[in-house]
Short mmCIF file of C-alpha atoms and ligand atoms in Angstrom, two decimals:
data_model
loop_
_atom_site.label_atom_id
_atom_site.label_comp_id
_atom_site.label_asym_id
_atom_site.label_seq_id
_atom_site.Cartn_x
_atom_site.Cartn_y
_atom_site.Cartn_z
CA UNK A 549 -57.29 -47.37 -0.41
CA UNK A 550 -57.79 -49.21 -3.80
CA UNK A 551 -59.28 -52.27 -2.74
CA UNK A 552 -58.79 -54.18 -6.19
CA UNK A 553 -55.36 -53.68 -5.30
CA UNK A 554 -53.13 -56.81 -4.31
CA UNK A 555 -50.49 -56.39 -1.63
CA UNK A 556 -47.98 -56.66 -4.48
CA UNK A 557 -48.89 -54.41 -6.98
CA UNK A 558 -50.74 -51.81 -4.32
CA UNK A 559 -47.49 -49.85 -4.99
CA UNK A 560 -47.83 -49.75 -9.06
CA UNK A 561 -48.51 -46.70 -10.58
CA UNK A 562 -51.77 -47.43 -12.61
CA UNK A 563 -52.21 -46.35 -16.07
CA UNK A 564 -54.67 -43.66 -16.20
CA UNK A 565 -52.44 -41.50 -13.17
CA UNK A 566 -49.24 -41.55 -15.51
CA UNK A 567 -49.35 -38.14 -16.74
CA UNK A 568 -46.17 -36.43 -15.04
CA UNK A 569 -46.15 -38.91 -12.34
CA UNK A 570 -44.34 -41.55 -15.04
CA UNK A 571 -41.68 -38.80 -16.00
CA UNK A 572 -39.43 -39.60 -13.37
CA UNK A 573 -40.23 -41.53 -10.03
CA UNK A 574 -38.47 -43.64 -7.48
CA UNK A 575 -39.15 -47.14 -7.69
CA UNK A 576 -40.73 -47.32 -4.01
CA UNK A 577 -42.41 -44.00 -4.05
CA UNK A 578 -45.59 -44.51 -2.63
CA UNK A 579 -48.80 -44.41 -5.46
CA UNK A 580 -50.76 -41.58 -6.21
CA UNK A 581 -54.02 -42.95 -5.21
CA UNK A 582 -52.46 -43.76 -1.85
CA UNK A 583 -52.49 -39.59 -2.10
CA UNK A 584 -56.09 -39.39 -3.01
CA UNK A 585 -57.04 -41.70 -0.41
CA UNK A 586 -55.92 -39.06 2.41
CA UNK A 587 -56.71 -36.44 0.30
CA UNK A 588 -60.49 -37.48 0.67
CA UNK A 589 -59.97 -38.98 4.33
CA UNK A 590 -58.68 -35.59 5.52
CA UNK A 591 -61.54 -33.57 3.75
CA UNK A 592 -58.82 -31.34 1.75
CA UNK A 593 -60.27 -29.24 -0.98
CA UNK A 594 -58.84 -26.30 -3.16
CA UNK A 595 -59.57 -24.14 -0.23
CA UNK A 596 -56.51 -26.05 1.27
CA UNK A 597 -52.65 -26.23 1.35
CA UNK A 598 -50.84 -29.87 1.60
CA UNK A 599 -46.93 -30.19 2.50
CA UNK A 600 -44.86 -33.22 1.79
CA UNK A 601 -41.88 -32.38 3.86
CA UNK A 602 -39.79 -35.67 2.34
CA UNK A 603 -41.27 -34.55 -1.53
CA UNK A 604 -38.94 -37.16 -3.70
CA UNK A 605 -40.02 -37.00 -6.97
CA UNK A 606 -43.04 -35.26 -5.82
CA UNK A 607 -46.16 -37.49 -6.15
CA UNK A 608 -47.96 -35.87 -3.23
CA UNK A 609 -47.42 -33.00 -5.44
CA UNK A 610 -48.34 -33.83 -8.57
CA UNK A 611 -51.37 -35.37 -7.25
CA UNK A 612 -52.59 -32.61 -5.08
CA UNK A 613 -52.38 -30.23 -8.53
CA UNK A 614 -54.40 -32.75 -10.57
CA UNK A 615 -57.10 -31.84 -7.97
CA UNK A 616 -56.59 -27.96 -7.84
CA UNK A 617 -54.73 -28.30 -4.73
CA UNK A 618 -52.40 -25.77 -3.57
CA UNK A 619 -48.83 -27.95 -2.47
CA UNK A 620 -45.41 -27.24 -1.08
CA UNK A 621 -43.05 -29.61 -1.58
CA UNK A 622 -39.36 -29.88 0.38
CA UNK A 623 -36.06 -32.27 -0.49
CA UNK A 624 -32.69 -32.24 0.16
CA UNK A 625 -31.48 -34.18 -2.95
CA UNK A 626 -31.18 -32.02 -5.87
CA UNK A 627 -31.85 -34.47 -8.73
CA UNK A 628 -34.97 -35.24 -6.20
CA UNK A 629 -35.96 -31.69 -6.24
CA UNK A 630 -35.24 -30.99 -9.81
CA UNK A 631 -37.88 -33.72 -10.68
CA UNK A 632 -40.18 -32.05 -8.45
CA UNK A 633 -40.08 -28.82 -9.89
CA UNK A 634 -40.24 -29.99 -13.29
CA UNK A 635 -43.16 -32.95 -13.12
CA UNK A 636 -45.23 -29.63 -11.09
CA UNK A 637 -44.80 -27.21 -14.07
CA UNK A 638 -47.02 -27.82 -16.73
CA UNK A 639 -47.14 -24.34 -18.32
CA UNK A 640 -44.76 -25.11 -21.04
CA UNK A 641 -45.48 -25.04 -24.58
CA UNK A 642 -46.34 -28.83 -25.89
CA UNK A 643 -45.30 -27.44 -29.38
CA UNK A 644 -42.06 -26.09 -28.74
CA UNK A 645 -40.90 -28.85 -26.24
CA UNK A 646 -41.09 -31.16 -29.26
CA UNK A 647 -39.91 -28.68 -31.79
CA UNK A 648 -37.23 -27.41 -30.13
CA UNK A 649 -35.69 -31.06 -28.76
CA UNK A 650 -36.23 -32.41 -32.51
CA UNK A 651 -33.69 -29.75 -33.62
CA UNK A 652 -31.72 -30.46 -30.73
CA UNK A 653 -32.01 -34.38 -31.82
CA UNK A 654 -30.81 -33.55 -35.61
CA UNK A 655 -27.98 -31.23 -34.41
CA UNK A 656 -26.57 -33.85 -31.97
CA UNK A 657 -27.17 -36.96 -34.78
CA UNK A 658 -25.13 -35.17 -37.09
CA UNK A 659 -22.15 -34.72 -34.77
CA UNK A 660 -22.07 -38.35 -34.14
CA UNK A 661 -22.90 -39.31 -37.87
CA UNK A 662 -20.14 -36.97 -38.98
CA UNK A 663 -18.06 -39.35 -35.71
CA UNK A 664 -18.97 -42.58 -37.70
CA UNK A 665 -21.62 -43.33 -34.59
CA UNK A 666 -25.23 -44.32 -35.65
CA UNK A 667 -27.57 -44.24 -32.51
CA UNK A 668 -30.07 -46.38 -34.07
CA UNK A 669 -30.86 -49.99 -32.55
CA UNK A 670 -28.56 -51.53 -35.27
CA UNK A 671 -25.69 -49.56 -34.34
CA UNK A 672 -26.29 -50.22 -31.12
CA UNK A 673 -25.74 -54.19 -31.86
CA UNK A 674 -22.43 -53.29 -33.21
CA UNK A 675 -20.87 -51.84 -29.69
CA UNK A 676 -17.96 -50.09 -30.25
CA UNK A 677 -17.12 -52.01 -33.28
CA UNK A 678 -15.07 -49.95 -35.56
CA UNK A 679 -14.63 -46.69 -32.78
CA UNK A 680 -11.41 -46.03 -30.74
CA UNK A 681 -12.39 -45.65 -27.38
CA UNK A 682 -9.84 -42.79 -26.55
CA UNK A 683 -12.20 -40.84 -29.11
CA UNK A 684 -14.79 -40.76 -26.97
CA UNK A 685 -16.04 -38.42 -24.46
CA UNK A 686 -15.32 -38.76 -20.86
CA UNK A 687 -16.50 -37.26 -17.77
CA UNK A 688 -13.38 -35.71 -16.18
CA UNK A 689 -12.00 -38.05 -13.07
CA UNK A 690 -13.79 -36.48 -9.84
CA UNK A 691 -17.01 -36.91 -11.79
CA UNK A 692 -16.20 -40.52 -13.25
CA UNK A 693 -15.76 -41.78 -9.73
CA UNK A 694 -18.87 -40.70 -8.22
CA UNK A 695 -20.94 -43.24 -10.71
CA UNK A 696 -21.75 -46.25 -9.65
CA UNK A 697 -18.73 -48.94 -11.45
CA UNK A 698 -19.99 -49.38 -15.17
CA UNK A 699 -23.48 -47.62 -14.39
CA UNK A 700 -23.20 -46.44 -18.19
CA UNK A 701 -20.65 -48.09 -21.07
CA UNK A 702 -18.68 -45.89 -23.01
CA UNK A 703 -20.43 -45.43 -26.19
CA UNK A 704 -23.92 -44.52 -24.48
CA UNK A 705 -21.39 -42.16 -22.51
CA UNK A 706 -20.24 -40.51 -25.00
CA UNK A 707 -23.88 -39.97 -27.01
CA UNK A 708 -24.96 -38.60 -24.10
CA UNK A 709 -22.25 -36.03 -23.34
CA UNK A 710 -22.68 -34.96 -26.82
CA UNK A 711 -26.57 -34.48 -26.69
CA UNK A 712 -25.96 -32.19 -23.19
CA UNK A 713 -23.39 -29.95 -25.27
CA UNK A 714 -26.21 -29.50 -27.89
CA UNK A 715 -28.95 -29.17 -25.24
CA UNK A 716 -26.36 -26.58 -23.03
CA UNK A 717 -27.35 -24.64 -26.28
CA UNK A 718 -30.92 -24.11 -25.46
CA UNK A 719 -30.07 -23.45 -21.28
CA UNK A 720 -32.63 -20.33 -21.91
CA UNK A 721 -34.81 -22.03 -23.43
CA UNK A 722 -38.65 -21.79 -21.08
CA UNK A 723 -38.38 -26.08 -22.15
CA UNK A 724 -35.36 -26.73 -21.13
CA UNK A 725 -35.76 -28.25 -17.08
CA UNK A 726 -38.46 -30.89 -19.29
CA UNK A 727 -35.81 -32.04 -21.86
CA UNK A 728 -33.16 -32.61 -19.27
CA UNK A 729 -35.58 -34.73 -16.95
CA UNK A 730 -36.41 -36.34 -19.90
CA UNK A 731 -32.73 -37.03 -20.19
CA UNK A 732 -32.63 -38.15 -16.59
CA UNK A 733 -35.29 -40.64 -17.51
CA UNK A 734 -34.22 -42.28 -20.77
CA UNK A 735 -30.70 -43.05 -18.70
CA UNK A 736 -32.32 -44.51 -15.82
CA UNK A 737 -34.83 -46.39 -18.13
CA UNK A 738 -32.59 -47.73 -21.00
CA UNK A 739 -29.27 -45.27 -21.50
CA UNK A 740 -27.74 -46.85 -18.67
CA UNK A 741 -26.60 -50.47 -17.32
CA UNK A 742 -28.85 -49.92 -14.21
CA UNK A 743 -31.53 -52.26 -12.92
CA UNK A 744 -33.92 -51.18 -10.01
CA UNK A 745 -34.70 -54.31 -7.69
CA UNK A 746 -35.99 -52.25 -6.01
CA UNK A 747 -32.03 -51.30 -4.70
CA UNK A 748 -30.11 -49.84 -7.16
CA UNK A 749 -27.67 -51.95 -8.74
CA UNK A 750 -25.92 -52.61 -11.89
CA UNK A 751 -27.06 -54.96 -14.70
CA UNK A 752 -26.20 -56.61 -18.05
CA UNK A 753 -23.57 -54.74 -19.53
CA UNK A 754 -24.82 -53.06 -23.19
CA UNK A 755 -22.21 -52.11 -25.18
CA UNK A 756 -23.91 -49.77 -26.60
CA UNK A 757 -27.90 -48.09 -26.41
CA UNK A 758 -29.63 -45.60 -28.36
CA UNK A 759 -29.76 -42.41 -26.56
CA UNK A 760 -31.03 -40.05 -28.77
CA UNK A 761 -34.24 -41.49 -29.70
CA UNK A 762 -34.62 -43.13 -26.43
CA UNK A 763 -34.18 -39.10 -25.35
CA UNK A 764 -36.76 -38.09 -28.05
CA UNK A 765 -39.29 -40.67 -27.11
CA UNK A 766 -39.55 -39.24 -23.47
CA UNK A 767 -39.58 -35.91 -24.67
CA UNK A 768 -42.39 -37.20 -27.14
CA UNK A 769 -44.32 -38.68 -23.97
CA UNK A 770 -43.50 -35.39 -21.96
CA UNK A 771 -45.13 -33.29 -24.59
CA UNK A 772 -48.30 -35.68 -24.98
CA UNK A 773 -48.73 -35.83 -21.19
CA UNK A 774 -48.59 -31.92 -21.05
CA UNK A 775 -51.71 -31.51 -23.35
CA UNK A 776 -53.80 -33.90 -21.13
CA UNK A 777 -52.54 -31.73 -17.78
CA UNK A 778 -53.05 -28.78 -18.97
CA UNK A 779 -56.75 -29.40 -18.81
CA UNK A 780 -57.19 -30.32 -15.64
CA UNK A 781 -57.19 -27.83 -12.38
CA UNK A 782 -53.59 -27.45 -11.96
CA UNK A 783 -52.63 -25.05 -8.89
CA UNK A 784 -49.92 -23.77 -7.53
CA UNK A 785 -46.98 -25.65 -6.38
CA UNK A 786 -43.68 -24.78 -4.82
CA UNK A 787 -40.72 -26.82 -3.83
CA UNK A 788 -37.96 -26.07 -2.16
CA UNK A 789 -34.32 -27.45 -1.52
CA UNK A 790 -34.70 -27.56 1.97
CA UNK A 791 -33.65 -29.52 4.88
CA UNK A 792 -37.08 -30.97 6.42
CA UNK A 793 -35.80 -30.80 9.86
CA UNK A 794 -35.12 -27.08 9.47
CA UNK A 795 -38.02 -25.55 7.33
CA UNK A 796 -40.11 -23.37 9.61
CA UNK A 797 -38.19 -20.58 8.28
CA UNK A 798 -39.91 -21.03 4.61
CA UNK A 799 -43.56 -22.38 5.28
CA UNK A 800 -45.97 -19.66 6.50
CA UNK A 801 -46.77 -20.16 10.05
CA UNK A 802 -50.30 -21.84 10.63
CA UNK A 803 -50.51 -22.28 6.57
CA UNK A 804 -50.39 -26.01 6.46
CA UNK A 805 -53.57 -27.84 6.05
CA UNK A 806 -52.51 -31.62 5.55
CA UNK A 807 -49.21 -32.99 5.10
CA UNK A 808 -48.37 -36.50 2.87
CA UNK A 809 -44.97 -37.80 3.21
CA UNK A 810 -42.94 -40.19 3.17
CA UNK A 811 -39.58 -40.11 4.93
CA UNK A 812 -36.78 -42.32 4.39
CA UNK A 813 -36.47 -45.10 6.64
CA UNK A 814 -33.62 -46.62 8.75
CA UNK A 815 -32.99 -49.33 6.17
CA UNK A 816 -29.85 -48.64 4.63
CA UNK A 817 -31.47 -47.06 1.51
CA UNK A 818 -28.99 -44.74 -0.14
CA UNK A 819 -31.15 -42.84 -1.84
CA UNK A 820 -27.73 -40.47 -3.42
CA UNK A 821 -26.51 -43.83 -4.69
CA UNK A 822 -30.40 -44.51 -6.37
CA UNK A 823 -30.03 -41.08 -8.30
CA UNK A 824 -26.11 -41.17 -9.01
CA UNK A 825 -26.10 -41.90 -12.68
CA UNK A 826 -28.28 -38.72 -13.64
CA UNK A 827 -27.13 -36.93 -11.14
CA UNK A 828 -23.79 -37.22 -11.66
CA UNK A 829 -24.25 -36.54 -15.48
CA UNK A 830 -26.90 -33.66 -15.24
CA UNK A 831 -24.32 -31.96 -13.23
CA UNK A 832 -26.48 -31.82 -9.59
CA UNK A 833 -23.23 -33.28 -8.03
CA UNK A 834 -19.20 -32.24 -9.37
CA UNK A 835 -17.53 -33.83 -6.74
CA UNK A 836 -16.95 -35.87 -3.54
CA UNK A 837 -17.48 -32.16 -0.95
CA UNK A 838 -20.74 -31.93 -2.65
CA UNK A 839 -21.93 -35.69 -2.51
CA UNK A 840 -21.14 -34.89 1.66
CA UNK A 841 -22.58 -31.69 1.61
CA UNK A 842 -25.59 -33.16 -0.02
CA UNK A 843 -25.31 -36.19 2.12
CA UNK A 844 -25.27 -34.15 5.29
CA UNK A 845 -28.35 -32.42 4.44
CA UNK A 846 -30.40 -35.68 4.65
CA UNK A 847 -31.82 -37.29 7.80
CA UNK A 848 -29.29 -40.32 8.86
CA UNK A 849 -31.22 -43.33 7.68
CA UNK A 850 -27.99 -45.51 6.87
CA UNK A 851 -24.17 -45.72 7.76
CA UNK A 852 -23.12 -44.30 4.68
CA UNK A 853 -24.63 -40.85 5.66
CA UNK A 854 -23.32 -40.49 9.58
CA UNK A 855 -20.88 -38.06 10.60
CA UNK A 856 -18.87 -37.49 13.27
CA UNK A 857 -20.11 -34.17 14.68
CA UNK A 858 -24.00 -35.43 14.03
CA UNK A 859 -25.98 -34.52 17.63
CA UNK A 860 -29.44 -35.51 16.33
CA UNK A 861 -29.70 -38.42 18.93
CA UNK A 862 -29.94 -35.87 21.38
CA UNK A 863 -33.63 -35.16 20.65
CA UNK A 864 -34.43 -39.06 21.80
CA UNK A 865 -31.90 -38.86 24.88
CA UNK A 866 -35.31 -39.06 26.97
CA UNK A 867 -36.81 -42.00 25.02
CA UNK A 868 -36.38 -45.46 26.70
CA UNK A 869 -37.84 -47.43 23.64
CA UNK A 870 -35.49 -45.79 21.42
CA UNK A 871 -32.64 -45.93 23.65
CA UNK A 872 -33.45 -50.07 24.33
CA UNK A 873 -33.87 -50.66 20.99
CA UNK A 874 -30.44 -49.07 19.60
CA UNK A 875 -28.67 -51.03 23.12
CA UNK A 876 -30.49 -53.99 21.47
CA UNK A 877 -28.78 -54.05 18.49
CA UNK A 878 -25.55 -52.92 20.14
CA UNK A 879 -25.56 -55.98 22.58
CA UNK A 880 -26.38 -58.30 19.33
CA UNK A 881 -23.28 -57.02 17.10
CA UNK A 882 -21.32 -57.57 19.99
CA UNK A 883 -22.65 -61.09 20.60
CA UNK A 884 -22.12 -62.29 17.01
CA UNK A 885 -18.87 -60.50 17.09
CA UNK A 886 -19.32 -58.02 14.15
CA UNK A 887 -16.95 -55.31 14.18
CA UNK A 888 -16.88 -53.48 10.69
CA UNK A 889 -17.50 -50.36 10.97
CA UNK A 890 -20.97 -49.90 9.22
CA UNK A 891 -22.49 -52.54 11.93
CA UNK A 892 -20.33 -50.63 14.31
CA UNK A 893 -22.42 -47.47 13.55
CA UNK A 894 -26.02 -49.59 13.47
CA UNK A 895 -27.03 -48.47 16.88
CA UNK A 896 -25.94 -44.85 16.55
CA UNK A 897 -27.93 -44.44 13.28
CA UNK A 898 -31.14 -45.73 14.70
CA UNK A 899 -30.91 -42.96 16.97
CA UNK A 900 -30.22 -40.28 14.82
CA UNK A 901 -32.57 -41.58 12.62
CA UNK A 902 -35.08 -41.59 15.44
CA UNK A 903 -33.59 -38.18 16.51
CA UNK A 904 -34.20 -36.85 12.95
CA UNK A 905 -37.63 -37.41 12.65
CA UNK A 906 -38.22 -36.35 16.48
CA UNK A 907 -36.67 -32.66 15.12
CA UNK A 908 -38.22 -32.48 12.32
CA UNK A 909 -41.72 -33.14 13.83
CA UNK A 910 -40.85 -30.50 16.18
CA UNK A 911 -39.77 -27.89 13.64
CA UNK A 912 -43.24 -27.94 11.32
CA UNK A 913 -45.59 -27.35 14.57
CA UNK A 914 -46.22 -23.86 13.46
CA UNK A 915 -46.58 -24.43 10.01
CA UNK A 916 -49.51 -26.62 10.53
CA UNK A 917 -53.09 -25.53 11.28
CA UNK A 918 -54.79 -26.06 14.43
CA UNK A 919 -56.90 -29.81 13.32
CA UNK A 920 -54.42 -30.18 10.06
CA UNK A 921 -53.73 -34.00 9.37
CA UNK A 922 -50.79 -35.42 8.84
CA UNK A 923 -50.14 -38.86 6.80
CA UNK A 924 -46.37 -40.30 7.42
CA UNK A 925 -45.89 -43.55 5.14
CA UNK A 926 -43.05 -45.60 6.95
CA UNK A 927 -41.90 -49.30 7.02
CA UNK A 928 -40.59 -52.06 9.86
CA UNK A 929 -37.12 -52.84 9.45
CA UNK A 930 -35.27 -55.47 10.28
CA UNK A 931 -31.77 -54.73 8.19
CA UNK A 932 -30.30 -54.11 11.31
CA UNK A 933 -28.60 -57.55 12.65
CA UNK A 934 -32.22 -58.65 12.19
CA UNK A 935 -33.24 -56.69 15.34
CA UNK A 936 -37.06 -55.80 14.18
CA UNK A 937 -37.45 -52.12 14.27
CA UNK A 938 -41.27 -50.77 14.12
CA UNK A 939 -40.76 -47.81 13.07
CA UNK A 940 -44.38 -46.65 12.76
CA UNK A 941 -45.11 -47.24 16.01
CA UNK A 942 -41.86 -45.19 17.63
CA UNK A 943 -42.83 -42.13 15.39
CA UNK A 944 -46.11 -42.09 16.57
CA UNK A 945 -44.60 -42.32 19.99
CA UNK A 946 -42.46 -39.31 19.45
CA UNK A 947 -45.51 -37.27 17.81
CA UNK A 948 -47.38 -37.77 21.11
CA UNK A 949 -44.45 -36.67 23.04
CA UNK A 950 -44.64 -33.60 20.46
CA UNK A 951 -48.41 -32.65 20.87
CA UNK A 952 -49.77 -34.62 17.79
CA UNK A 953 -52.97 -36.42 18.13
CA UNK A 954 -52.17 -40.45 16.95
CA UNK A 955 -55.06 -41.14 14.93
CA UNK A 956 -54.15 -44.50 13.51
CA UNK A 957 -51.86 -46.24 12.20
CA UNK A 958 -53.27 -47.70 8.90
CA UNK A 959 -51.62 -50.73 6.94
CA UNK A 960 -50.55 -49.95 3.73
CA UNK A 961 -48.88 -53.36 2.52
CA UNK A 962 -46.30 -55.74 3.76
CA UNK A 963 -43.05 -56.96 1.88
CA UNK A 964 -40.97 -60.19 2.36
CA UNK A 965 -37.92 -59.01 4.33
CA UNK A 966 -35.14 -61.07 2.84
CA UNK A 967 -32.65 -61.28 5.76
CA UNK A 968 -35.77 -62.77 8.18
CA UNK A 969 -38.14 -64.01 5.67
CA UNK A 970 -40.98 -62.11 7.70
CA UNK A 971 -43.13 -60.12 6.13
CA UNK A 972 -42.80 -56.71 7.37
CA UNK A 973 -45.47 -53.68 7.83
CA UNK A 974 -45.19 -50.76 5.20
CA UNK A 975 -47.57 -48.27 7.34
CA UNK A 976 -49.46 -45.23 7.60
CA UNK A 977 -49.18 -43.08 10.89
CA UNK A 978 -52.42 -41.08 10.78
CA UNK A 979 -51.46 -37.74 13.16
CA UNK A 980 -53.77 -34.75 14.40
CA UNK A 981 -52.38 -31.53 15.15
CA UNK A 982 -53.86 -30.03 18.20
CA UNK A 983 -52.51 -26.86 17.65
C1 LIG B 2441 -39.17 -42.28 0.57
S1 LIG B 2441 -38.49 -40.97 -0.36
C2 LIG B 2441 -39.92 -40.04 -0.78
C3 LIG B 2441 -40.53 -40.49 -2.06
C4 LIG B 2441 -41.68 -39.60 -2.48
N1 LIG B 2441 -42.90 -39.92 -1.78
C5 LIG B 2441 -41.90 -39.64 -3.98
O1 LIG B 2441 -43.01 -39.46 -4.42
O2 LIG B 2441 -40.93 -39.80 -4.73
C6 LIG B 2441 -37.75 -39.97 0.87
C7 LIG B 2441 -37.12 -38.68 0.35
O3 LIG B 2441 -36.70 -37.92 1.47
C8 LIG B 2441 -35.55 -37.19 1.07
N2 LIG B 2441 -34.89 -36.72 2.29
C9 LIG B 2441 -34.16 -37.42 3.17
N3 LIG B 2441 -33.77 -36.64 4.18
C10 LIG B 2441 -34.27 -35.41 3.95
C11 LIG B 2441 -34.20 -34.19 4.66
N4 LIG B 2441 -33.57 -34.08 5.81
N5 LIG B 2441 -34.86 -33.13 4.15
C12 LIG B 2441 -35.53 -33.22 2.97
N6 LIG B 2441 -35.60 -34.36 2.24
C13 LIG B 2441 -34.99 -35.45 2.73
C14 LIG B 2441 -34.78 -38.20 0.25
O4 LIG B 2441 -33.84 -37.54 -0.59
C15 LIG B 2441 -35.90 -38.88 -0.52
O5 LIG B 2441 -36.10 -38.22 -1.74
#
């Protein structure tokens, strides 16, 4: 794949791919070159059309338009999707992203200035020093409580409500979707008290953090990035906020030449909590019905995201591995006598999880070309009661079942699981459409 690459760092974005890859990307996204790799393995040229059904912050897409590559992207998260569309669009003007946000910049600097709040690094030493905190903007209630407890002080808070009213200014604005990712970034990267290990979680408290040059400086990087893309192939790319176990409806039938994804796996991975703080303050999610509704739209890869009337475990009724396995870790919460309700709901997820991918590899069948490849990235898990799932190797089960050719199943790296200290396999189900 990149053979200089060490098992630890095969997962690094290297320098030279950071054009609108860096703008905004999950910390366990898989690389770009991982993309090239099956790019070239699968023989896919601008001729072709590549799908990543699970599209995240879209580096199957990205990567497929640095090569001229035609791409359609699908995720259920919105701040996900957002990031997607934006990171794929690189017709904007390099000239008035930066002119327009600079004015945007000064307008917002003055408010505070006029506030007695300096967003410069020595203000930022001084906290709140001097500032009444009931002075400060707020995010109204339903909205505080969907952040993650002290995901963002006050002061930083308040900056960057007052840089969105200034930005809601230029909402017509052909730049605007780049300077709010760029927003999205700066509070991931240094707005906010968040550190990425890789879970989310939350870090050193900062009293205070610039936001509006930390804002510009993405913007600045956006803008520099945008020159270098625009001279490369570029294609067309479309993403859409879909449901990737339901999307037959919006993908041509027999249009799909290759497909690159990565789905989530059944580890307990949150990915709503991992995009909270910007999603939250970008205004993807208002409330609790739509952190459900947006929750329900995702495959059931962890407790937090399993509802009552779910039925996807009906599409691996028929599978005895899948069955055994969630009776396996069933029969072990019982024996160490765990009874909270997440472990409760450990064996259940597994199969809708299991379920989930089962549907979904039934629903893109006619998208895909007779002889189209298909690359699924997954990993073992063991965060189950330590019951090792290998997830590879049951979806590659299921694809048989479905009509897919297995054609391998590659190793892309292994990590350290922490509960087990094994190392478990990060893989790559190679598939074969037989049309
Ligand atoms: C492992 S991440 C993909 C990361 C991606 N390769 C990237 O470059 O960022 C899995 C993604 O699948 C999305 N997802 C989960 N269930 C989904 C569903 N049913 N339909 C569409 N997207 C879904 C999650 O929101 C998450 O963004």
């Amino acid at each position: 794949m990149k053979p200089n690459l060490k098992n630890g760092s095969i997962n690094y974005l290297l320098p030279e791919d950071r054009p609108a890859h860096h703008w905004y990307r999950f910390v366990l996204s898989f690389p770009p070159h991982l993309v090239r790799h099956y790019l070239t393995r699968f023989g896919i040229n601008t001729n072709h059309c590549v799908l990543d059904p699970f599209c995240g912050t879209g580096t199957t897409l990205v990567e497929s338009k640095k090569h001229g590559i035609r791409s359609i992207g699908i995720e259920a998260n919105p701040m996900a999707h957002f990031a997607s569309c934006v990171k794929t669009d690189w017709k904007v003007s390099h000239e008035a992203l930066l002119a327009e946000s600079e004015e945007v910049a000064r307008a917002a600097r003055n408010e505070l200035e006029s506030q007695g709040i300096h967003d410069d690094a020595q203000a930022a030493l001084d906290g709140l020093d001097g500032i009444a905190t009931e002075e400060l903007l707020a995010l109204p209630q339903d909205r505080q409580e969907l952040l993650l407890k002290d995901s963002i002080s006050p002061l930083p808070l308040h900056k960057t409500l007052v840089l969105l009213r200034h930005l809601q200014g230029c909402a017509d604005s052909p730049v605007y979707a780049h300077q709010r990712l760029a927003l999205a970034k700066a509070l991931v990267d240094s707005i906010g008290n968040l550190h990425f290990g890789p879970e989310v979680g939350v870090g050193k408290l900062k009293p205070d953090a610039p936001v509006l040059s930390a804002w510009v400086r993405w913007v600045r990087q956006f803008a520099d990035d945008i020159t270098v893309l625009q001279s490369q192939h570029g294609a067309h790319s479309e993403v859409y906020r879909e449901d990737a176990r339901q999307i037959a409806h919006v993908i041509e039938p027999q249009s799909i030449d290759a497909v690159i994804t990565s789905p989530p796996y059944p580890n307990e991975k949150d990915y709503t909590r991992t995009t909270r703080l910007e999603s939250v303050l970008l205004g993807f999610i208002r409330d609790k019905s739509e952190l459900r509704a947006m929750k329900q739209s995702l495959l059931r890869s962890n407790t937090r995201n399993v509802y009552v009337g779910d039925d996807d475990d009906q599409w691996v009724e028929s599978f005895p591995v899948i069955q055994q396995l969630a009776d396996q870790i069933e029969a072990r919460r019982v024996e160490l006598g765990k009874t909270s309700g997440f472990e409760r709901l450990y064996a259940r997820t597994t199969r809708l999880y299991f379920g989930g991918m089962a549907r979904h590899l039934a629903d893109i069948r006619p998208c895909l070309r007779q002889g189209a490849y298909l690359a699924y990235v997954v990993g073992d898990q063991a965060s189950y009661l330590r019951i090792m799932i290998r997830t590879g190797e049951l979806i590659a089960a299921i694809a048989t079942s479905l009509g897919y050719e297995l054609i391998d199943i590659d190793l892309f790296r292994t990590r350290l699981a922490t509960a087990t200290r094994d190392q478990l396999r990060e893989e790559v189900v190679v598939l074969r459409w037989k049309g």
